[in-house]
mmCIF file with all atom_site columns, C-alpha atoms in Angstrom:
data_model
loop_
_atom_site.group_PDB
_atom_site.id
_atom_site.type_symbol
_atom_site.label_atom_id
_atom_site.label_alt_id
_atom_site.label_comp_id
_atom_site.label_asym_id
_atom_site.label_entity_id
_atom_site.label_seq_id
_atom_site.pdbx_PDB_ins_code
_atom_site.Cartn_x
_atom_site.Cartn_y
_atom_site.Cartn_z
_atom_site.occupancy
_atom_site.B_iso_or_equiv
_atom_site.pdbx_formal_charge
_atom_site.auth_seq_id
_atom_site.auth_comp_id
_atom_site.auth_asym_id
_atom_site.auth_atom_id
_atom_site.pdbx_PDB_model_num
ATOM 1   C CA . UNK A 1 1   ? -6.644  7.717   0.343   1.00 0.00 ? 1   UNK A CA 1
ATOM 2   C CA . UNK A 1 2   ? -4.880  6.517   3.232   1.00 0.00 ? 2   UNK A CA 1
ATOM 3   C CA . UNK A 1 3   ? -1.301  3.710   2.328   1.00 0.00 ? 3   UNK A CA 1
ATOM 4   C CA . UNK A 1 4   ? 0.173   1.829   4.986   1.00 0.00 ? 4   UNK A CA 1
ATOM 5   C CA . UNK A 1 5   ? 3.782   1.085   3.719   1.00 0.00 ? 5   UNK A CA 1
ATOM 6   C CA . UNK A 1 6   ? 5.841   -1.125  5.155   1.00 0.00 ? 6   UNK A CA 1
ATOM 7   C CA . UNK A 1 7   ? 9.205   -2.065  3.829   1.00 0.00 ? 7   UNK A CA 1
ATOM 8   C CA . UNK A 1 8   ? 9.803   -5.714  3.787   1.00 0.00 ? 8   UNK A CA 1
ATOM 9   C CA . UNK A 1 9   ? 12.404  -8.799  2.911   1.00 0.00 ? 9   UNK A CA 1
ATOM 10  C CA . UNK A 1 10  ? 9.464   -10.437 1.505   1.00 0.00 ? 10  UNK A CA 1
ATOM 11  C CA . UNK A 1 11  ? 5.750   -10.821 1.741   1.00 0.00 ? 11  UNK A CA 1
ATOM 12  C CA . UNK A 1 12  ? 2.764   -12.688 0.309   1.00 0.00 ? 12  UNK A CA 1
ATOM 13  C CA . UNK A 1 13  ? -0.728  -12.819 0.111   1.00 0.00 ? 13  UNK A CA 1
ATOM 14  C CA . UNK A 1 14  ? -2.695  -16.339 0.477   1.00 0.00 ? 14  UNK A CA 1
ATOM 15  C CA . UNK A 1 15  ? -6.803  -16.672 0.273   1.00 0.00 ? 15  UNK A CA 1
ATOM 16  C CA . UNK A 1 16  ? -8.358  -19.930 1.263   1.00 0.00 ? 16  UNK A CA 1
ATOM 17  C CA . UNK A 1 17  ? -4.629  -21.724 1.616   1.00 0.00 ? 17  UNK A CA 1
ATOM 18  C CA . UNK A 1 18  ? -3.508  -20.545 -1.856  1.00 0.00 ? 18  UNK A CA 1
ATOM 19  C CA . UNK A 1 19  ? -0.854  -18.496 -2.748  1.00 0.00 ? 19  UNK A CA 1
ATOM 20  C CA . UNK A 1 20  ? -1.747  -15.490 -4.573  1.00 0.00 ? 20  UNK A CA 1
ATOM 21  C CA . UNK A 1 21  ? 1.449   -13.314 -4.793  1.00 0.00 ? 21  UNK A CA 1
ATOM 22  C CA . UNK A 1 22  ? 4.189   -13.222 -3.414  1.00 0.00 ? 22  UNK A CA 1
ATOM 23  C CA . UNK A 1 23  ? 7.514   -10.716 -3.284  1.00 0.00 ? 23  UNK A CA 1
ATOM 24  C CA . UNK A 1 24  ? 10.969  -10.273 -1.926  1.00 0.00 ? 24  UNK A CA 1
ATOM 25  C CA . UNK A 1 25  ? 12.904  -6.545  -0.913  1.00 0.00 ? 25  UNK A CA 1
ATOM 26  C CA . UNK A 1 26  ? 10.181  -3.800  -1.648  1.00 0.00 ? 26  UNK A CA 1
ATOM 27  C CA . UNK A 1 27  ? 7.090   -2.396  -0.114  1.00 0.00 ? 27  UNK A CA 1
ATOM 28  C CA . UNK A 1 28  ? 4.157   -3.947  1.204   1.00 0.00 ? 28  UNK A CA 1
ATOM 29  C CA . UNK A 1 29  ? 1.662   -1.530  0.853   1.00 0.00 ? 29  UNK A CA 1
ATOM 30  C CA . UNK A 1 30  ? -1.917  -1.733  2.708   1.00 0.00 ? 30  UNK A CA 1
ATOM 31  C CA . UNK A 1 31  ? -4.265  0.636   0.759   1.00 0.00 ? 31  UNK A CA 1
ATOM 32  C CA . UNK A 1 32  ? -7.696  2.364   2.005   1.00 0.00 ? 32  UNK A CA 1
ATOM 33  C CA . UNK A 1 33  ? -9.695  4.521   -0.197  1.00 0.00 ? 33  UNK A CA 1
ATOM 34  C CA . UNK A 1 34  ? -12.269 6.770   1.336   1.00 0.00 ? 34  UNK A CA 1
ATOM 35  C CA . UNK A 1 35  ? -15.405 7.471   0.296   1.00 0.00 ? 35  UNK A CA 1
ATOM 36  C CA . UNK A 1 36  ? -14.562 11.330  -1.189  1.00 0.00 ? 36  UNK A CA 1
ATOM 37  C CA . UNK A 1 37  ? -11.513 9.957   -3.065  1.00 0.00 ? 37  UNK A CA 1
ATOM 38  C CA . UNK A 1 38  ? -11.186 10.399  -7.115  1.00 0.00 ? 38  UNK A CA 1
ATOM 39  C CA . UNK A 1 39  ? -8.283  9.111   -9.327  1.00 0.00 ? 39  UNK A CA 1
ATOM 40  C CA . UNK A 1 40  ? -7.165  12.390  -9.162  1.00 0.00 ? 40  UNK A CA 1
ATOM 41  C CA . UNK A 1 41  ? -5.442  11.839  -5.854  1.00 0.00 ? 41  UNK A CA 1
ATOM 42  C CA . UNK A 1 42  ? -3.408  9.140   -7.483  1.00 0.00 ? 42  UNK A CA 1
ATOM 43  C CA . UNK A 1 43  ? -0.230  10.856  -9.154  1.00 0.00 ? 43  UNK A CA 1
ATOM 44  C CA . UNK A 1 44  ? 0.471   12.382  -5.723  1.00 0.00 ? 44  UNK A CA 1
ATOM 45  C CA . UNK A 1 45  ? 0.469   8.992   -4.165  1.00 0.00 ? 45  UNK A CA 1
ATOM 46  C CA . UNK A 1 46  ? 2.125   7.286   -6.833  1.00 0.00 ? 46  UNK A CA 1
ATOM 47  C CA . UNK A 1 47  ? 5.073   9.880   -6.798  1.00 0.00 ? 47  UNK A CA 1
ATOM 48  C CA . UNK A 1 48  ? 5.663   9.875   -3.058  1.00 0.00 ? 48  UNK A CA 1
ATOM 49  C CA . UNK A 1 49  ? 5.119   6.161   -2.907  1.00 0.00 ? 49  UNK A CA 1
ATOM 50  C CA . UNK A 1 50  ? 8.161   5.732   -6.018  1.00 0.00 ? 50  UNK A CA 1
ATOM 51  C CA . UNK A 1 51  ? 10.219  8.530   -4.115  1.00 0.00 ? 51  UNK A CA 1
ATOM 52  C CA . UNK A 1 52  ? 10.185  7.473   -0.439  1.00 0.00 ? 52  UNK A CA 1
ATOM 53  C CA . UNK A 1 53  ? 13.574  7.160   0.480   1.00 0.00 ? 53  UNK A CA 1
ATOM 54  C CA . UNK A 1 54  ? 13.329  4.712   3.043   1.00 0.00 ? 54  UNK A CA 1
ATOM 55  C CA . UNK A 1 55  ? 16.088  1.858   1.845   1.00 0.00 ? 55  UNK A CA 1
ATOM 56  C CA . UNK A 1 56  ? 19.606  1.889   3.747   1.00 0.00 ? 56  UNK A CA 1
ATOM 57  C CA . UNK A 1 57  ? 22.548  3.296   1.644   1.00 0.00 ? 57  UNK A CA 1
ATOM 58  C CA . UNK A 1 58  ? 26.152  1.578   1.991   1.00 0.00 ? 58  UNK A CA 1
ATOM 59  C CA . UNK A 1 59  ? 26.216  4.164   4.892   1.00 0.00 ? 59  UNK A CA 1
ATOM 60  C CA . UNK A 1 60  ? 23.236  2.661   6.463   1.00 0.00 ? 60  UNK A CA 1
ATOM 61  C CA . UNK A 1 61  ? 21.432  5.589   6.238   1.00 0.00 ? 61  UNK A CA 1
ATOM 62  C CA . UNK A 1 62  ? 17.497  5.334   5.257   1.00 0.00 ? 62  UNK A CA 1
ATOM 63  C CA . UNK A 1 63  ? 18.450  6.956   1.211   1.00 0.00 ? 63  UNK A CA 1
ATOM 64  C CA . UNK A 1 64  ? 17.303  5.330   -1.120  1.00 0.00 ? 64  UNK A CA 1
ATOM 65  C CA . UNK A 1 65  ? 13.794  4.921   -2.681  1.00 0.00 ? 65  UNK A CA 1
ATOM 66  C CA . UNK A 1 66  ? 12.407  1.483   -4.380  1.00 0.00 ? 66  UNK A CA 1
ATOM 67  C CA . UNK A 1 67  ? 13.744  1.951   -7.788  1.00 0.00 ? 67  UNK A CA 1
ATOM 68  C CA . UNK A 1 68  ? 17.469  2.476   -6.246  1.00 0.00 ? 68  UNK A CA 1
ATOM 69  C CA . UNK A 1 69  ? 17.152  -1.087  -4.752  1.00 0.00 ? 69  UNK A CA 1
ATOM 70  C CA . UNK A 1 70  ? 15.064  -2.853  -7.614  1.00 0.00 ? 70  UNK A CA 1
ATOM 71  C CA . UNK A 1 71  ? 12.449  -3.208  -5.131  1.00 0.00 ? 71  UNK A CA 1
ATOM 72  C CA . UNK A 1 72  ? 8.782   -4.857  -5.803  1.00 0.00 ? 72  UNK A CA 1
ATOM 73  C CA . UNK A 1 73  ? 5.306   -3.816  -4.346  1.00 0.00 ? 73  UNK A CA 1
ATOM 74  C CA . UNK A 1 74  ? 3.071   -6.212  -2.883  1.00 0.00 ? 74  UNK A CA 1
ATOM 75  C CA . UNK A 1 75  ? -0.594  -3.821  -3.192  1.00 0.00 ? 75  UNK A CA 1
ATOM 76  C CA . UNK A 1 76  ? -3.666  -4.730  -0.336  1.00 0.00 ? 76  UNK A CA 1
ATOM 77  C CA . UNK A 1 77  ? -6.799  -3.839  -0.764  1.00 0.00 ? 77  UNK A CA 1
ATOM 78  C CA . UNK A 1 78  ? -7.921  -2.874  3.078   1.00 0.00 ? 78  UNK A CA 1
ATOM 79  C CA . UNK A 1 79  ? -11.237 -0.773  3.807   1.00 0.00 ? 79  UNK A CA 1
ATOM 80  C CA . UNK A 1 80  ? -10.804 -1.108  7.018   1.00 0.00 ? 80  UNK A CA 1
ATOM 81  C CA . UNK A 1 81  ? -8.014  1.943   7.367   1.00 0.00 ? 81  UNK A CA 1
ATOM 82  C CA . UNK A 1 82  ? -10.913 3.994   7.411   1.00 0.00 ? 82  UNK A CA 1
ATOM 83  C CA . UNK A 1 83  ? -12.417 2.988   10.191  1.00 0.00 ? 83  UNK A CA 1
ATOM 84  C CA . UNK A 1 84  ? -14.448 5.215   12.288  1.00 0.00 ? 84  UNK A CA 1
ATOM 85  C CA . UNK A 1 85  ? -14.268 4.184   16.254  1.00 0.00 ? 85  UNK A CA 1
ATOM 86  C CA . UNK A 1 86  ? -15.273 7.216   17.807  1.00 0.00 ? 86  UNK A CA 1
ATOM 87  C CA . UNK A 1 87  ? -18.887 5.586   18.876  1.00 0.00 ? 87  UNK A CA 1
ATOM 88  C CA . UNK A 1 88  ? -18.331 2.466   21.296  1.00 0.00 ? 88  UNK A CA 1
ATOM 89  C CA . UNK A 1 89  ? -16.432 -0.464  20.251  1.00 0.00 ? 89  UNK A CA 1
ATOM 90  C CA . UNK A 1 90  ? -17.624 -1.770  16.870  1.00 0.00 ? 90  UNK A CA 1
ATOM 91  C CA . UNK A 1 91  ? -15.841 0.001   14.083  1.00 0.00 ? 91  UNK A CA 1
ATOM 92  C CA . UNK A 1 92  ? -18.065 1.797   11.588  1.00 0.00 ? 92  UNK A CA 1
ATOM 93  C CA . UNK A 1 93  ? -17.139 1.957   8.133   1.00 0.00 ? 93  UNK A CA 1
ATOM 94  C CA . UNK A 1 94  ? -18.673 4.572   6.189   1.00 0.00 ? 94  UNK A CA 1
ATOM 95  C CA . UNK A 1 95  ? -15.593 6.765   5.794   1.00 0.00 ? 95  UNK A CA 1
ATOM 96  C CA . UNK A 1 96  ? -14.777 3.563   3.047   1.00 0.00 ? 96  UNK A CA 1
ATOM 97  C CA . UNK A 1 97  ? -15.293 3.900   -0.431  1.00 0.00 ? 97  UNK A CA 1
ATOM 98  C CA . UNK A 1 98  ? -18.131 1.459   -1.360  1.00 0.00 ? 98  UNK A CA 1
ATOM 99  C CA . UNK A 1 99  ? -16.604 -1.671  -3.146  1.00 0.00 ? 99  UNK A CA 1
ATOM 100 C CA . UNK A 1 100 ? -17.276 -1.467  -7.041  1.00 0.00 ? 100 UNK A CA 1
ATOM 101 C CA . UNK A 1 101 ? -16.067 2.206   -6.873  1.00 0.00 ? 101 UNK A CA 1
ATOM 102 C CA . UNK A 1 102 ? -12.752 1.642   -4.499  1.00 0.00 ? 102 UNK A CA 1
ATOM 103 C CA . UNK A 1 103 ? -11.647 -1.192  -7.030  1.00 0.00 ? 103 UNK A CA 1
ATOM 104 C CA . UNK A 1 104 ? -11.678 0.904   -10.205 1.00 0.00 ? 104 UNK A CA 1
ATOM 105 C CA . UNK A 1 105 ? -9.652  3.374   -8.068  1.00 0.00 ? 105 UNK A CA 1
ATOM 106 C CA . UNK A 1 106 ? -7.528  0.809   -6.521  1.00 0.00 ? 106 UNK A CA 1
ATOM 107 C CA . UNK A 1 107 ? -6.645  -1.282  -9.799  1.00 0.00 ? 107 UNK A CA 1
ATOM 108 C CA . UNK A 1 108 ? -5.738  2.316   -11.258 1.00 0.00 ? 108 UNK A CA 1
ATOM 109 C CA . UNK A 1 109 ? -3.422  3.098   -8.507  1.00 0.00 ? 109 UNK A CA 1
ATOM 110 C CA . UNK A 1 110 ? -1.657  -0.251  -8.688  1.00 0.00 ? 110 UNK A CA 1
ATOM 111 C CA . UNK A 1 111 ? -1.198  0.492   -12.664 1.00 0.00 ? 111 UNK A CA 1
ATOM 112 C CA . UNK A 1 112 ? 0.223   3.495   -12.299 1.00 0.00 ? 112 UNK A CA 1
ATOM 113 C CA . UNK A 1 113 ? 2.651   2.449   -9.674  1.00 0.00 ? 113 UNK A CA 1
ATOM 114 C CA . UNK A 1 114 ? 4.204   -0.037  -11.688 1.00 0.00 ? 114 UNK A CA 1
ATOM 115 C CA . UNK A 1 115 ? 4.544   2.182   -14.713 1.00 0.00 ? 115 UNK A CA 1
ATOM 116 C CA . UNK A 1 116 ? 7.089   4.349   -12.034 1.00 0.00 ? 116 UNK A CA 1
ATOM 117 C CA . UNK A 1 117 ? 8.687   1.239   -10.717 1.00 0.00 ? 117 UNK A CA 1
ATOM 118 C CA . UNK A 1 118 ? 11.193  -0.442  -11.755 1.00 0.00 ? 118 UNK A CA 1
ATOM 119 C CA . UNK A 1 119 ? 10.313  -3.824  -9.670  1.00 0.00 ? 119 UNK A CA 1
ATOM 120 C CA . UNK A 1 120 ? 6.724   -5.223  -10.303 1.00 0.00 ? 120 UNK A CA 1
ATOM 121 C CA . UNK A 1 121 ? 3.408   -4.402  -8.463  1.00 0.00 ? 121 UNK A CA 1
ATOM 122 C CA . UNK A 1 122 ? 1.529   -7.669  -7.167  1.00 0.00 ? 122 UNK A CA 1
ATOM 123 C CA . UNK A 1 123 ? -1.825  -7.597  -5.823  1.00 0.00 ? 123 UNK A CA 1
ATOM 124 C CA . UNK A 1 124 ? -3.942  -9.654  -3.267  1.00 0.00 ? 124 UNK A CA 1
ATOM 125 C CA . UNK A 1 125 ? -7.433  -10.015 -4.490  1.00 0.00 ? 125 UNK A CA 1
ATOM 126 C CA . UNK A 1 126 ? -9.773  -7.010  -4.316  1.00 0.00 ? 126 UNK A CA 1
ATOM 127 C CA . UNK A 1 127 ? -12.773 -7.837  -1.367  1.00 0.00 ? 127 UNK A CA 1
ATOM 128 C CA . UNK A 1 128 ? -11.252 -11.594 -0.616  1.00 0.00 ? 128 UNK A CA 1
ATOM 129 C CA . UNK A 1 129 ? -10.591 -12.635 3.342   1.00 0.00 ? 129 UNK A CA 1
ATOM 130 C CA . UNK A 1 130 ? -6.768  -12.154 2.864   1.00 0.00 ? 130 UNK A CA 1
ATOM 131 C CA . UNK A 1 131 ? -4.088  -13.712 5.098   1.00 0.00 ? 131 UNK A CA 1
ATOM 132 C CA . UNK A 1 132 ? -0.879  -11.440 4.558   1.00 0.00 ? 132 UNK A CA 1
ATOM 133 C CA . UNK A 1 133 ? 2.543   -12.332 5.830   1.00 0.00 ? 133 UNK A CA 1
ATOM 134 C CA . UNK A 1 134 ? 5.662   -10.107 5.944   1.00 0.00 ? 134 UNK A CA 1
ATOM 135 C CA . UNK A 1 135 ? 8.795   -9.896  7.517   1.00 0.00 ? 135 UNK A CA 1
ATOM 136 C CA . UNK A 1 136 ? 9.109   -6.348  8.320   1.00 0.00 ? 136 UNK A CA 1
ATOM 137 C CA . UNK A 1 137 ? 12.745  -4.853  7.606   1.00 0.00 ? 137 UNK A CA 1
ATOM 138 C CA . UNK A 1 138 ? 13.739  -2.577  10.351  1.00 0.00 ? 138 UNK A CA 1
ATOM 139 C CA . UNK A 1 139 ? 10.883  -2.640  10.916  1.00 0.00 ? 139 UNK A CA 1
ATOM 140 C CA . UNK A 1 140 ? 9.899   0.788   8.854   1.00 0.00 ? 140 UNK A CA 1
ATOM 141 C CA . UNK A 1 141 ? 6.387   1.586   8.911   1.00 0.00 ? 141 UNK A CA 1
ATOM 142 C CA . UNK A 1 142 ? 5.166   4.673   6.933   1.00 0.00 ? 142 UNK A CA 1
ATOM 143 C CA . UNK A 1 143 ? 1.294   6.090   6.822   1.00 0.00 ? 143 UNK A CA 1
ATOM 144 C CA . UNK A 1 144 ? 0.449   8.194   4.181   1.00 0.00 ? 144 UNK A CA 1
ATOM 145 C CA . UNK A 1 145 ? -2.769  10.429  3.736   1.00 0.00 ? 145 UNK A CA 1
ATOM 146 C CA . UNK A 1 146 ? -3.760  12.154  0.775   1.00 0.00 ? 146 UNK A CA 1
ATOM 147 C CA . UNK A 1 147 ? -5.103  14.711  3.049   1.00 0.00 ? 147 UNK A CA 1
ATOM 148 C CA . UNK A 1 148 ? -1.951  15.504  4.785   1.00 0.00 ? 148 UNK A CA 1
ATOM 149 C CA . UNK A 1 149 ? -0.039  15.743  1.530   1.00 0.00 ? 149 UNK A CA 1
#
């Protein structure tokens, strides 16, 4: 499972010109689930996800994590973070989970990170052409592999 977190003053998710979620102060987070992934990767991602201490203190020091600063999640589905471009220039994708199987693991990860938050977890929708915008605070970009953890 690879997460793309960034920390954001707000962001939303539109499909075909229609809002679909929308938050303020938290994380967006850009999630790719590979094709060897179970649920049992999950706790470890929800925990660092919930712990990241990646908010300023009154110091201005990155130490605090999303619960410290009531912070929301705004949760994209993206298959593409496994892309595999070592063979010319056309992206293959078979590192990706196939569809039906990444969204039970998906929809499970987003319910289990909003059990540990104390903001709320919104969600684009699963497989839809999404148009994301953000305003990146910082801007603090984090990658996370469940491999590397």
């Amino acid at each position: 499972m690879k997460l793309v977190i960034q920390r954001v003053e707000n962001a939303s998710c539109t499909v075909e010109a229609q809002l679909i979620s929308e938050i303020n102060n938290g994380f967006l987070i850009l999630v790719g689930i590979k094709n060897t992934d179970t649920v049992d990767v999950l706790p470890k991602m929800v925990k660092k996800v919930k712990g990241l201490r990646v908010f300023e203190d009154e110091n201005k020091k990155m130490n605090l994590d999303i619960n410290s600063v009531n912070g929301d999640v705004l949760s994209i589905s993206q298959f593409t973070l496994f892309a595999d471009c070592k063979h010319g220039n056309r992206p293959s994708f078979i590192n990706s989970m196939t569809a039906n199987d990444a969204k039970i693991i998906y929809d499970k990860f987003c319910e289990m990170l909003d059990l540990e938050i104390n903001g709320v977890v919104k969600k684009g929708i699963f497989g839809a052409n999404m148009s994301i915008k953000l305003i990146n605070d910082g801007p603090v970009t984090i990658i996370l592999d469940s491999e590397e953890l």
